[in-house]
Every structure is written in structure tokens, then in C-alpha cells.
Short mmCIF file of C-alpha atoms and ligand atoms in Angstrom, two decimals:
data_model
loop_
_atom_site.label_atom_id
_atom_site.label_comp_id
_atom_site.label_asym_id
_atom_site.label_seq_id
_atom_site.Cartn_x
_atom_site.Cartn_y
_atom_site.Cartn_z
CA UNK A 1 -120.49 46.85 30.39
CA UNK A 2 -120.83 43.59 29.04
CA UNK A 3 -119.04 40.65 30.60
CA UNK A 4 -118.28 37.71 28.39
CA UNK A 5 -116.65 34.08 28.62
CA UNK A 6 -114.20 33.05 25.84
CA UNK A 7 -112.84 29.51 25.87
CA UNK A 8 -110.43 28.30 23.11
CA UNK A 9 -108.24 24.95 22.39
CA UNK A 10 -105.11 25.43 20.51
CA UNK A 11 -101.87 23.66 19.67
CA UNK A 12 -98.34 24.24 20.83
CA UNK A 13 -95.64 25.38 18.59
CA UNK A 14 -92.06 24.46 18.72
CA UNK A 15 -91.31 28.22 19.10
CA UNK A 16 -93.15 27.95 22.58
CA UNK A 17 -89.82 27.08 24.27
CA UNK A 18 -89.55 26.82 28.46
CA UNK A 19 -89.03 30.77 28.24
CA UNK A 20 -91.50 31.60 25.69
CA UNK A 21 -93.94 30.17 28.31
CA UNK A 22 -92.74 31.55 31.13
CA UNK A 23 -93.07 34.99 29.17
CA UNK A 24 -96.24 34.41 28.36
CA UNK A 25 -97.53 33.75 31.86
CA UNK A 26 -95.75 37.05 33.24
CA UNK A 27 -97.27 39.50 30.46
CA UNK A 28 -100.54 37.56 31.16
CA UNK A 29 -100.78 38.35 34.87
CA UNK A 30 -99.64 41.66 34.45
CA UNK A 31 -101.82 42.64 30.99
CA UNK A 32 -104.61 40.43 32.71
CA UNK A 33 -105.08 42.71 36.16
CA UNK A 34 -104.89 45.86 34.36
CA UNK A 35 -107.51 44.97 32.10
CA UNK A 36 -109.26 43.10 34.35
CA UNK A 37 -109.34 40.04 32.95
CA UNK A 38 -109.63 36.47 34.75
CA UNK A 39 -109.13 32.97 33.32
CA UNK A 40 -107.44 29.98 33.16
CA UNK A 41 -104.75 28.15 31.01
CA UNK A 42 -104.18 24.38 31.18
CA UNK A 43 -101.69 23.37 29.05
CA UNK A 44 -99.08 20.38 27.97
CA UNK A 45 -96.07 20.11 25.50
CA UNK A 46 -99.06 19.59 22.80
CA UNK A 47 -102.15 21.99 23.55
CA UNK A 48 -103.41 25.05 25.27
CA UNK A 49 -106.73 25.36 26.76
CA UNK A 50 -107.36 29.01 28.23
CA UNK A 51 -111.05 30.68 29.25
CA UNK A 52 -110.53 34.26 29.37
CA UNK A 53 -112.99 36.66 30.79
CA UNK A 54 -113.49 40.02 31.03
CA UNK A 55 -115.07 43.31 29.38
CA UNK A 56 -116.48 42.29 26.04
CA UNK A 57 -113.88 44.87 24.19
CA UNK A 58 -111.21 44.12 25.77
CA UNK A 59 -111.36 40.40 25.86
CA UNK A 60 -111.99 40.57 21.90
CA UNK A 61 -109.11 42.58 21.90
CA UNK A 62 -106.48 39.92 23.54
CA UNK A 63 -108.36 37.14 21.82
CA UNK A 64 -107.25 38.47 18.51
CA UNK A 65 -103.60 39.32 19.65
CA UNK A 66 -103.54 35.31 20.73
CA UNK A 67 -105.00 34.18 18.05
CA UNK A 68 -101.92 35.40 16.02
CA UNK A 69 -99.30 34.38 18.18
CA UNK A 70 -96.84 32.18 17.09
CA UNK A 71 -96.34 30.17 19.99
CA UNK A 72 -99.24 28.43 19.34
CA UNK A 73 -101.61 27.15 15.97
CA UNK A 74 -104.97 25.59 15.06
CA UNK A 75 -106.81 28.16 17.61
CA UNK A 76 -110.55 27.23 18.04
CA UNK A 77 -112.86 28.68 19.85
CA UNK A 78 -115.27 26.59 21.77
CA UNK A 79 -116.92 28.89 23.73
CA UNK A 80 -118.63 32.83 24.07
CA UNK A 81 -120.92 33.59 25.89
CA UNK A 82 -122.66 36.86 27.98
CA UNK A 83 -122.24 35.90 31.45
CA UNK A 84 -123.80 37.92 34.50
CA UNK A 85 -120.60 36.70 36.78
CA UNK A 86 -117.09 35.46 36.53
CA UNK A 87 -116.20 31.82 37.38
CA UNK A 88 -112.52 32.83 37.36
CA UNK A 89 -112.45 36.08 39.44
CA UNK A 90 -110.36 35.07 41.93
CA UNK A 91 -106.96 34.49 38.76
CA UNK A 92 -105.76 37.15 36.88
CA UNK A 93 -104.75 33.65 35.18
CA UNK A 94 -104.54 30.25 36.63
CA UNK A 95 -102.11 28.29 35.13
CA UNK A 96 -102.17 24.97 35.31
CA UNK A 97 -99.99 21.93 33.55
CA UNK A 98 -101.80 19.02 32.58
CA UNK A 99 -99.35 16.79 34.32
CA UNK A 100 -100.76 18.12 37.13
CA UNK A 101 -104.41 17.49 37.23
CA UNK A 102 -105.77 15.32 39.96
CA UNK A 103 -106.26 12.00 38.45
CA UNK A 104 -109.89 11.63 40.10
CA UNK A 105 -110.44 15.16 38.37
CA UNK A 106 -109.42 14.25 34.94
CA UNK A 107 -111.48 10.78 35.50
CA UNK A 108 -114.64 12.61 36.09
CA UNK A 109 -113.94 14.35 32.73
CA UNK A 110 -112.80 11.66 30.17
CA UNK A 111 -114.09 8.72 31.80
CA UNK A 112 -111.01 6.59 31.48
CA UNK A 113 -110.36 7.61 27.80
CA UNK A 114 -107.58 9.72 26.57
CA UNK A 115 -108.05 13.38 26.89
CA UNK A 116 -108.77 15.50 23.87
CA UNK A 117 -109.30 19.13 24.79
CA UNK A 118 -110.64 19.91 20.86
CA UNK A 119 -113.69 17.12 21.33
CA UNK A 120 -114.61 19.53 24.33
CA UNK A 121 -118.05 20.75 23.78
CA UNK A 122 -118.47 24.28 24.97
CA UNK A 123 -119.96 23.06 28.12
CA UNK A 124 -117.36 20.30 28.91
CA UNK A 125 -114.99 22.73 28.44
CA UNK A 126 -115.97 25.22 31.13
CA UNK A 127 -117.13 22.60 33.24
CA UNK A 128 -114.03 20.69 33.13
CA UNK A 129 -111.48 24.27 33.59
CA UNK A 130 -114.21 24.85 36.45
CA UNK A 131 -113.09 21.62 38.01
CA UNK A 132 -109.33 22.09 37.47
CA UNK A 133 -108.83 25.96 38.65
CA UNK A 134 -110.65 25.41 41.93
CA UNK A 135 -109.04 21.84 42.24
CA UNK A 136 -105.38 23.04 42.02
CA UNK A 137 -106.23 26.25 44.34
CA UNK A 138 -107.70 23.83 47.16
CA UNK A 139 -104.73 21.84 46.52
CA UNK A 140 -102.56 24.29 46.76
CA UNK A 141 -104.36 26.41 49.94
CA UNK A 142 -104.14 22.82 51.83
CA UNK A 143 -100.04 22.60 51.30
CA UNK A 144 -99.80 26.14 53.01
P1 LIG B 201 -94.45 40.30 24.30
O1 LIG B 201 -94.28 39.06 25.09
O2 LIG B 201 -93.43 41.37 24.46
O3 LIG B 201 -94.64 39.94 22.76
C1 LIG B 201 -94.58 40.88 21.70
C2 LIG B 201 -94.83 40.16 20.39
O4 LIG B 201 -93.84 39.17 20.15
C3 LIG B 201 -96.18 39.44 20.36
O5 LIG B 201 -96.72 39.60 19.06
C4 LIG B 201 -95.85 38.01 20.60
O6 LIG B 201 -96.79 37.19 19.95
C5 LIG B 201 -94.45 37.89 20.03
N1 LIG B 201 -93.59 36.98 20.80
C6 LIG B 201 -93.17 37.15 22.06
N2 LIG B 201 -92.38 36.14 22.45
C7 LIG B 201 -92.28 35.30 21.41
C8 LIG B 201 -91.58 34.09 21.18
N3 LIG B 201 -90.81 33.52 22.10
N4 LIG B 201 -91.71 33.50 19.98
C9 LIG B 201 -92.46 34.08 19.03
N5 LIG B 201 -93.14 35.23 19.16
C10 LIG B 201 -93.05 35.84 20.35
N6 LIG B 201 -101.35 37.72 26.77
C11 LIG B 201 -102.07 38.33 27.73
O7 LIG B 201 -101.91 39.55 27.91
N7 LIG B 201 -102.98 37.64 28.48
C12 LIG B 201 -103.21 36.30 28.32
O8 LIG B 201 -104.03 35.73 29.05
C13 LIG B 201 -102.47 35.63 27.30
N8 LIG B 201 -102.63 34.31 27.10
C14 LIG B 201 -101.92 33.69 26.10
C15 LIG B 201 -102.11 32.34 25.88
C16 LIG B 201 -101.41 31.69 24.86
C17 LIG B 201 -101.65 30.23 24.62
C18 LIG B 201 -100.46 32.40 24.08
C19 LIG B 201 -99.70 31.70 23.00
C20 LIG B 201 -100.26 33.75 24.31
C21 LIG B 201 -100.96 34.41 25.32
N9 LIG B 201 -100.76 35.77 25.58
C22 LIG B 201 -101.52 36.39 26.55
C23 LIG B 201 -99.76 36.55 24.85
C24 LIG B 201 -100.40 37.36 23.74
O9 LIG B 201 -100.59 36.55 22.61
C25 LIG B 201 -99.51 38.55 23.35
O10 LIG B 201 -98.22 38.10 23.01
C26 LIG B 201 -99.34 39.53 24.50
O11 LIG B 201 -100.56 39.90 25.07
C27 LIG B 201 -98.66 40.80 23.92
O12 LIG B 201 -98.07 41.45 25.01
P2 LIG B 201 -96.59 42.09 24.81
O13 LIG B 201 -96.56 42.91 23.56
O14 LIG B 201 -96.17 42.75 26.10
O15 LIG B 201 -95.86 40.75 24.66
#
């Protein structure tokens, strides 16, 4: 079984209301452990940014569900790749809002200008949801 890395930049829709997104991140984390998928989303009122990973099949499979979704437009892909391990195996799907990235995190990553997730090359891209996911689960592990 081949294990790939997909990593794609998109743009909000209006129809992605406060409960179209909450309905997307239940379906993902239950869709996402039973096909054993991992990944991240970072996401604002004007983009998504989302790695998934997984079986090759069945990540090409949800890719081209998402890629026809509504709730979002203007999907590009920025990254696939064979990988030999997950970077993401410990989230069925983080999700993180951008309001929420450490400042020092996002610093490292635009160098002071403003944030663009579509001038991400593939490697910023991974490197920078790399940063984020493990970031916000330290973060979170220290406030237990
Ligand atoms: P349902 O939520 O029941 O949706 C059924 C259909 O209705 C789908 O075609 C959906 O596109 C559409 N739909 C649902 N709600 C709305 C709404 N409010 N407005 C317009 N159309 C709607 N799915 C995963 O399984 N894993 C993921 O990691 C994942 N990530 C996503 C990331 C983004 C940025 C987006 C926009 C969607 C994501 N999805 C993800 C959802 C995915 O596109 C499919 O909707 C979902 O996998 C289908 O599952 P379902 O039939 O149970 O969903």
C-alpha cells in the first residue's frame, strides 16, 4: 500500500457558514479514522489549507469529493508526494484557525509579511502545517 501526502490551498465560500464548518470537521474525524486518514486544516474566514494523508486510493478518493464541494473554490494543489511515514499520524484531522497561530510560529514562516497560503511552495507548505499541528498540540497538552 502506497502512502501519499496531499496538500491543497483553497478559498472559502459564503455557503461555508459557522455550521457548514462545524459539519465539516465532524464528518472529517469520523470519515478520516475509518479510512485512516491523518492531516491537518488551517483555516480563516478567507482560505483553507488542509494536508491529507493516507492510502493512495483513498486519499484520491476524498480529494476529489473536496475538490467539488461548495463550501469552498479556487482548490490548488500544492503538494503529492509518496511518503514512507506520516507527519500527521497522531490527527484524524487537526484543525486549526489561523487566528490562532503562535505569532513567533507564523513569524518564522512569512518573515513579517502578510501571509499568503497560495505563494506556499510545496515545501513551505508542509513545513509550515508541520510547525502549526505540533505547535497547537504542545500548546494545548501544556493547558491540561
Ligand atoms: P455531508 O456533510 O452529509 O455532505 C453531503 C454533500 O452535501 C456533500 O456533497 C457536501 O459537499 C454537500 N454539503 C454538505 N453541507 C453543505 C453545505 N452547508 N453547503 C453546501 N453543500 C454542503 N470530508 C472528509 O471526510 N474528510 C476531510 O478531511 C474533509 N475535509 C474537507 C475540507 C474542506 C475545506 C471542505 C470544504 C470539505 C471537507 N470535507 C472532508 C467534506 C467533503 O468535501 C465531503 O463533503 C464529505 O466527505 C462527504 O461526506 P458526507 O456525504 O457524509 O457529507
Amino acid at each position: 500500500m502506497q502512502l501519499v501526502r496531499l496538500i491543497y490551498v483553497s478559498v472559502m465560500t459564503e455557503a461555508c457558514d459557522t455550521t457548514a464548518l462545524q459539519r465539516i470537521l465532524e464528518v472529517s474525524r469520523t470519515k478520516n479514522t475509518a479510512r485512516k486518514i491523518t492531516g491537518v486544516l488551517c483555516y480563516d474566514p478567507s482560505f483553507f489549507l488542509q494536508c491529507l494523508e493516507g492510502p493512495k486510493d483513498t486519499v484520491n478518493a476524498l480529494y476529489g469529493d473536496i475538490v467539488r464541494d461548495v463550501r469552498h473554490k479556487d482548490v490548488t494543489l500544492l503538494e503529492y508526494v509518496t511518503v514512507e511515514e506520516r507527519e500527521f499520524g497522531a490527527w484524524s484531522m487537526a484543525f486549526v484557525h489561523a487566528s490562532t497561530i503562535d505569532k513567533q510560529v507564523l513569524e518564522k514562516h512569512t518573515q513579517g509579511l502578510r501571509f499568503d497560503p497560495f505563494e506556499l511552495s510545496s515545501e513551505q507548505a508542509n513545513d509550515f502545517l508541520v510547525d502549526v499541528a505540533h505547535h497547537t498540540s504542545r500548546h494545548m497538552a501544556a493547558q491540561r
